Amino acid sequence: MPPIPEVPVNPDSARRWAEHWIAAWNARDVEAVLALFADDCRFHSPKAATLTGRGMVSGKAALRDYWTRAVAAISQLHFELESAHWDGHGRTLLIRYLARLGGPAVIAAEVFDFAPEGRVLRGTALYGAPAD
């Protein structure tokens, strides 16, 4: 994986950060994804509840465990970036993408809130309707 991208500050850097995140997932490189997150991060996902029993994962170690288990359980994992939107005032990045996770593609989005040092402090995964 290329080095961690700069923290988003404008639409161009937001797109580069999102492209890095997509590439890390498509490579199934959990460590590269985790490098973008703060140690004390929180991550909300409806899919987390199926593996962990809770929809929120707290801390990088727990997130590593969840994502490692999730990636191992998915036969197909491919994300296709559609857009990245940066809110500089709120230090929030919204990524919209198509997700293929062993079935038909679905429209998905991730919302990331950045800590002052530039790592993701809070993340939320949202999965929607079939894309086709």
JSON list of C-alpha atoms in Angstrom, two decimals:
[
{"chain": "A", "resi": 1, "resn": "MET", "atom": "CA", "xyz": [0.00, 0.00, 0.00]},
{"chain": "A", "resi": 2, "resn": "PRO", "atom": "CA", "xyz": [1.14, 3.56, -0.61]},
{"chain": "A", "resi": 3, "resn": "PRO", "atom": "CA", "xyz": [1.82, 5.73, 2.43]},
{"chain": "A", "resi": 4, "resn": "ILE", "atom": "CA", "xyz": [-1.12, 6.99, 4.44]},
{"chain": "A", "resi": 5, "resn": "PRO", "atom": "CA", "xyz": [-2.66, 9.90, 2.56]},
{"chain": "A", "resi": 6, "resn": "GLU", "atom": "CA", "xyz": [-2.80, 13.40, 3.94]},
{"chain": "A", "resi": 7, "resn": "VAL", "atom": "CA", "xyz": [-5.74, 14.27, 6.13]},
{"chain": "A", "resi": 8, "resn": "PRO", "atom": "CA", "xyz": [-8.58, 15.64, 4.02]},
{"chain": "A", "resi": 9, "resn": "VAL", "atom": "CA", "xyz": [-8.73, 19.43, 3.91]},
{"chain": "A", "resi": 10, "resn": "ASN", "atom": "CA", "xyz": [-10.47, 19.97, 0.56]},
{"chain": "A", "resi": 11, "resn": "PRO", "atom": "CA", "xyz": [-12.31, 17.98, -2.14]},
{"chain": "A", "resi": 12, "resn": "ASP", "atom": "CA", "xyz": [-9.09, 16.79, -3.82]},
{"chain": "A", "resi": 13, "resn": "SER", "atom": "CA", "xyz": [-7.45, 15.48, -0.66]},
{"chain": "A", "resi": 14, "resn": "ALA", "atom": "CA", "xyz": [-10.76, 13.93, 0.42]},
{"chain": "A", "resi": 15, "resn": "ARG", "atom": "CA", "xyz": [-10.87, 12.01, -2.86]},
{"chain": "A", "resi": 16, "resn": "ARG", "atom": "CA", "xyz": [-7.26, 10.82, -2.43]},
{"chain": "A", "resi": 17, "resn": "TRP", "atom": "CA", "xyz": [-7.99, 9.65, 1.14]},
{"chain": "A", "resi": 18, "resn": "ALA", "atom": "CA", "xyz": [-11.12, 7.81, -0.08]},
{"chain": "A", "resi": 19, "resn": "GLU", "atom": "CA", "xyz": [-9.18, 6.18, -2.94]},
{"chain": "A", "resi": 20, "resn": "HIS", "atom": "CA", "xyz": [-6.57, 4.95, -0.44]},
{"chain": "A", "resi": 21, "resn": "TRP", "atom": "CA", "xyz": [-9.29, 3.55, 1.84]},
{"chain": "A", "resi": 22, "resn": "ILE", "atom": "CA", "xyz": [-10.98, 1.77, -1.12]},
{"chain": "A", "resi": 23, "resn": "ALA", "atom": "CA", "xyz": [-7.65, 0.32, -2.32]},
{"chain": "A", "resi": 24, "resn": "ALA", "atom": "CA", "xyz": [-6.83, -0.99, 1.16]},
{"chain": "A", "resi": 25, "resn": "TRP", "atom": "CA", "xyz": [-10.18, -2.75, 1.40]},
{"chain": "A", "resi": 26, "resn": "ASN", "atom": "CA", "xyz": [-9.93, -4.16, -2.12]},
{"chain": "A", "resi": 27, "resn": "ALA", "atom": "CA", "xyz": [-6.51, -5.57, -1.17]},
{"chain": "A", "resi": 28, "resn": "ARG", "atom": "CA", "xyz": [-8.10, -7.01, 2.02]},
{"chain": "A", "resi": 29, "resn": "ASP", "atom": "CA", "xyz": [-5.37, -5.18, 3.93]},
{"chain": "A", "resi": 30, "resn": "VAL", "atom": "CA", "xyz": [-6.94, -4.73, 7.35]},
{"chain": "A", "resi": 31, "resn": "GLU", "atom": "CA", "xyz": [-3.74, -3.21, 8.78]},
{"chain": "A", "resi": 32, "resn": "ALA", "atom": "CA", "xyz": [-3.68, -0.53, 6.06]},
{"chain": "A", "resi": 33, "resn": "VAL", "atom": "CA", "xyz": [-7.29, 0.38, 6.89]},
{"chain": "A", "resi": 34, "resn": "LEU", "atom": "CA", "xyz": [-6.57, 0.38, 10.63]},
{"chain": "A", "resi": 35, "resn": "ALA", "atom": "CA", "xyz": [-3.61, 2.74, 10.11]},
{"chain": "A", "resi": 36, "resn": "LEU", "atom": "CA", "xyz": [-6.18, 5.41, 9.24]},
{"chain": "A", "resi": 37, "resn": "PHE", "atom": "CA", "xyz": [-7.91, 5.09, 12.65]},
{"chain": "A", "resi": 38, "resn": "ALA", "atom": "CA", "xyz": [-7.08, 6.47, 16.10]},
{"chain": "A", "resi": 39, "resn": "ASP", "atom": "CA", "xyz": [-6.35, 3.98, 18.88]},
{"chain": "A", "resi": 40, "resn": "ASP", "atom": "CA", "xyz": [-9.50, 5.04, 20.76]},
{"chain": "A", "resi": 41, "resn": "CYS", "atom": "CA", "xyz": [-11.78, 4.98, 17.72]},
{"chain": "A", "resi": 42, "resn": "ARG", "atom": "CA", "xyz": [-15.41, 3.90, 17.69]},
{"chain": "A", "resi": 43, "resn": "PHE", "atom": "CA", "xyz": [-16.99, 2.24, 14.69]},
{"chain": "A", "resi": 44, "resn": "HIS", "atom": "CA", "xyz": [-20.72, 1.71, 14.11]},
{"chain": "A", "resi": 45, "resn": "SER", "atom": "CA", "xyz": [-21.94, -0.87, 11.62]},
{"chain": "A", "resi": 46, "resn": "PRO", "atom": "CA", "xyz": [-25.03, -3.01, 11.17]},
{"chain": "A", "resi": 47, "resn": "LYS", "atom": "CA", "xyz": [-22.71, -5.79, 9.99]},
{"chain": "A", "resi": 48, "resn": "ALA", "atom": "CA", "xyz": [-20.68, -5.66, 13.22]},
{"chain": "A", "resi": 49, "resn": "ALA", "atom": "CA", "xyz": [-23.68, -6.85, 15.19]},
{"chain": "A", "resi": 50, "resn": "THR", "atom": "CA", "xyz": [-23.74, -10.11, 13.22]},
{"chain": "A", "resi": 51, "resn": "LEU", "atom": "CA", "xyz": [-20.15, -10.99, 14.24]},
{"chain": "A", "resi": 52, "resn": "THR", "atom": "CA", "xyz": [-19.72, -9.24, 17.57]},
{"chain": "A", "resi": 53, "resn": "GLY", "atom": "CA", "xyz": [-23.25, -9.07, 18.95]},
{"chain": "A", "resi": 54, "resn": "ARG", "atom": "CA", "xyz": [-23.02, -5.27, 19.06]},
{"chain": "A", "resi": 55, "resn": "GLY", "atom": "CA", "xyz": [-23.41, -2.60, 16.40]},
{"chain": "A", "resi": 56, "resn": "MET", "atom": "CA", "xyz": [-20.56, -0.53, 17.85]},
{"chain": "A", "resi": 57, "resn": "VAL", "atom": "CA", "xyz": [-16.92, -1.57, 18.05]},
{"chain": "A", "resi": 58, "resn": "SER", "atom": "CA", "xyz": [-14.70, 0.40, 20.46]},
{"chain": "A", "resi": 59, "resn": "GLY", "atom": "CA", "xyz": [-10.94, 0.71, 20.09]},
{"chain": "A", "resi": 60, "resn": "LYS", "atom": "CA", "xyz": [-8.49, -0.25, 17.40]},
{"chain": "A", "resi": 61, "resn": "ALA", "atom": "CA", "xyz": [-7.77, -3.71, 18.86]},
{"chain": "A", "resi": 62, "resn": "ALA", "atom": "CA", "xyz": [-11.46, -4.66, 18.83]},
{"chain": "A", "resi": 63, "resn": "LEU", "atom": "CA", "xyz": [-11.83, -3.18, 15.35]},
{"chain": "A", "resi": 64, "resn": "ARG", "atom": "CA", "xyz": [-8.87, -5.29, 14.15]},
{"chain": "A", "resi": 65, "resn": "ASP", "atom": "CA", "xyz": [-10.54, -8.42, 15.53]},
{"chain": "A", "resi": 66, "resn": "TYR", "atom": "CA", "xyz": [-13.90, -7.59, 13.94]},
{"chain": "A", "resi": 67, "resn": "TRP", "atom": "CA", "xyz": [-12.51, -6.71, 10.51]},
{"chain": "A", "resi": 68, "resn": "THR", "atom": "CA", "xyz": [-10.14, -9.69, 10.43]},
{"chain": "A", "resi": 69, "resn": "ARG", "atom": "CA", "xyz": [-13.03, -12.03, 11.17]},
{"chain": "A", "resi": 70, "resn": "ALA", "atom": "CA", "xyz": [-15.32, -10.26, 8.70]},
{"chain": "A", "resi": 71, "resn": "VAL", "atom": "CA", "xyz": [-12.79, -10.35, 5.84]},
{"chain": "A", "resi": 72, "resn": "ALA", "atom": "CA", "xyz": [-12.14, -14.06, 6.45]},
{"chain": "A", "resi": 73, "resn": "ALA", "atom": "CA", "xyz": [-15.88, -14.78, 6.24]},
{"chain": "A", "resi": 74, "resn": "ILE", "atom": "CA", "xyz": [-16.47, -12.92, 2.93]},
{"chain": "A", "resi": 75, "resn": "SER", "atom": "CA", "xyz": [-15.77, -14.76, -0.30]},
{"chain": "A", "resi": 76, "resn": "GLN", "atom": "CA", "xyz": [-15.89, -11.61, -2.45]},
{"chain": "A", "resi": 77, "resn": "LEU", "atom": "CA", "xyz": [-14.95, -8.10, -1.36]},
{"chain": "A", "resi": 78, "resn": "HIS", "atom": "CA", "xyz": [-14.80, -5.29, -3.87]},
{"chain": "A", "resi": 79, "resn": "PHE", "atom": "CA", "xyz": [-15.57, -1.61, -3.39]},
{"chain": "A", "resi": 80, "resn": "GLU", "atom": "CA", "xyz": [-15.99, 0.93, -6.18]},
{"chain": "A", "resi": 81, "resn": "LEU", "atom": "CA", "xyz": [-15.71, 4.59, -5.19]},
{"chain": "A", "resi": 82, "resn": "GLU", "atom": "CA", "xyz": [-18.50, 6.85, -6.40]},
{"chain": "A", "resi": 83, "resn": "SER", "atom": "CA", "xyz": [-17.82, 10.06, -4.47]},
{"chain": "A", "resi": 84, "resn": "ALA", "atom": "CA", "xyz": [-16.11, 11.66, -1.48]},
{"chain": "A", "resi": 85, "resn": "HIS", "atom": "CA", "xyz": [-17.47, 14.73, 0.31]},
{"chain": "A", "resi": 86, "resn": "TRP", "atom": "CA", "xyz": [-15.48, 16.72, 2.88]},
{"chain": "A", "resi": 87, "resn": "ASP", "atom": "CA", "xyz": [-16.94, 18.99, 5.56]},
{"chain": "A", "resi": 88, "resn": "GLY", "atom": "CA", "xyz": [-13.94, 20.96, 6.81]},
{"chain": "A", "resi": 89, "resn": "HIS", "atom": "CA", "xyz": [-15.84, 22.66, 9.61]},
{"chain": "A", "resi": 90, "resn": "GLY", "atom": "CA", "xyz": [-16.97, 19.36, 11.10]},
{"chain": "A", "resi": 91, "resn": "ARG", "atom": "CA", "xyz": [-13.82, 17.45, 10.01]},
{"chain": "A", "resi": 92, "resn": "THR", "atom": "CA", "xyz": [-16.14, 14.83, 8.50]},
{"chain": "A", "resi": 93, "resn": "LEU", "atom": "CA", "xyz": [-15.69, 12.79, 5.34]},
{"chain": "A", "resi": 94, "resn": "LEU", "atom": "CA", "xyz": [-18.56, 10.98, 3.60]},
{"chain": "A", "resi": 95, "resn": "ILE", "atom": "CA", "xyz": [-17.61, 8.27, 1.11]},
{"chain": "A", "resi": 96, "resn": "ARG", "atom": "CA", "xyz": [-20.25, 6.80, -1.20]},
{"chain": "A", "resi": 97, "resn": "TYR", "atom": "CA", "xyz": [-19.38, 3.55, -2.96]},
{"chain": "A", "resi": 98, "resn": "LEU", "atom": "CA", "xyz": [-20.70, 0.32, -4.44]},
{"chain": "A", "resi": 99, "resn": "ALA", "atom": "CA", "xyz": [-19.99, -2.69, -2.24]},
{"chain": "A", "resi": 100, "resn": "ARG", "atom": "CA", "xyz": [-19.81, -6.25, -3.50]},
{"chain": "A", "resi": 101, "resn": "LEU", "atom": "CA", "xyz": [-19.60, -8.51, -0.49]},
{"chain": "A", "resi": 102, "resn": "GLY", "atom": "CA", "xyz": [-20.31, -11.96, -1.84]},
{"chain": "A", "resi": 103, "resn": "GLY", "atom": "CA", "xyz": [-23.64, -11.03, -3.37]},
{"chain": "A", "resi": 104, "resn": "PRO", "atom": "CA", "xyz": [-25.24, -8.36, -5.51]},
{"chain": "A", "resi": 105, "resn": "ALA", "atom": "CA", "xyz": [-23.71, -4.90, -5.30]},
{"chain": "A", "resi": 106, "resn": "VAL", "atom": "CA", "xyz": [-25.29, -2.55, -2.78]},
{"chain": "A", "resi": 107, "resn": "ILE", "atom": "CA", "xyz": [-25.06, 1.20, -2.41]},
{"chain": "A", "resi": 108, "resn": "ALA", "atom": "CA", "xyz": [-22.99, 1.95, 0.67]},
{"chain": "A", "resi": 109, "resn": "ALA", "atom": "CA", "xyz": [-21.58, 4.94, 2.51]},
{"chain": "A", "resi": 110, "resn": "GLU", "atom": "CA", "xyz": [-19.11, 5.54, 5.30]},
{"chain": "A", "resi": 111, "resn": "VAL", "atom": "CA", "xyz": [-19.00, 8.62, 7.49]},
{"chain": "A", "resi": 112, "resn": "PHE", "atom": "CA", "xyz": [-15.68, 9.40, 9.18]},
{"chain": "A", "resi": 113, "resn": "ASP", "atom": "CA", "xyz": [-15.09, 12.01, 11.88]},
{"chain": "A", "resi": 114, "resn": "PHE", "atom": "CA", "xyz": [-11.43, 12.94, 12.20]},
{"chain": "A", "resi": 115, "resn": "ALA", "atom": "CA", "xyz": [-9.55, 13.62, 15.42]},
{"chain": "A", "resi": 116, "resn": "PRO", "atom": "CA", "xyz": [-7.28, 16.70, 15.50]},
{"chain": "A", "resi": 117, "resn": "GLU", "atom": "CA", "xyz": [-4.17, 14.56, 14.85]},
{"chain": "A", "resi": 118, "resn": "GLY", "atom": "CA", "xyz": [-5.67, 13.33, 11.59]},
{"chain": "A", "resi": 119, "resn": "ARG", "atom": "CA", "xyz": [-6.85, 9.80, 12.33]},
{"chain": "A", "resi": 120, "resn": "VAL", "atom": "CA", "xyz": [-10.46, 8.62, 12.22]},
{"chain": "A", "resi": 121, "resn": "LEU", "atom": "CA", "xyz": [-12.03, 8.92, 15.66]},
{"chain": "A", "resi": 122, "resn": "ARG", "atom": "CA", "xyz": [-15.56, 7.80, 14.73]},
{"chain": "A", "resi": 123, "resn": "GLY", "atom": "CA", "xyz": [-16.76, 5.84, 11.75]},
{"chain": "A", "resi": 124, "resn": "THR", "atom": "CA", "xyz": [-20.21, 4.74, 10.64]},
{"chain": "A", "resi": 125, "resn": "ALA", "atom": "CA", "xyz": [-20.91, 2.22, 7.90]},
{"chain": "A", "resi": 126, "resn": "LEU", "atom": "CA", "xyz": [-24.24, 2.45, 6.08]},
{"chain": "A", "resi": 127, "resn": "TYR", "atom": "CA", "xyz": [-25.48, -0.19, 3.65]},
{"chain": "A", "resi": 128, "resn": "GLY", "atom": "CA", "xyz": [-28.46, 0.43, 1.42]},
{"chain": "A", "resi": 129, "resn": "ALA", "atom": "CA", "xyz": [-30.48, -0.89, -1.44]},
{"chain": "A", "resi": 130, "resn": "PRO", "atom": "CA", "xyz": [-29.18, -3.13, -4.21]},
{"chain": "A", "resi": 131, "resn": "ALA", "atom": "CA", "xyz": [-27.24, -1.12, -6.78]},
{"chain": "A", "resi": 132, "resn": "ASP", "atom": "CA", "xyz": [-28.49, -2.97, -9.85]}
]
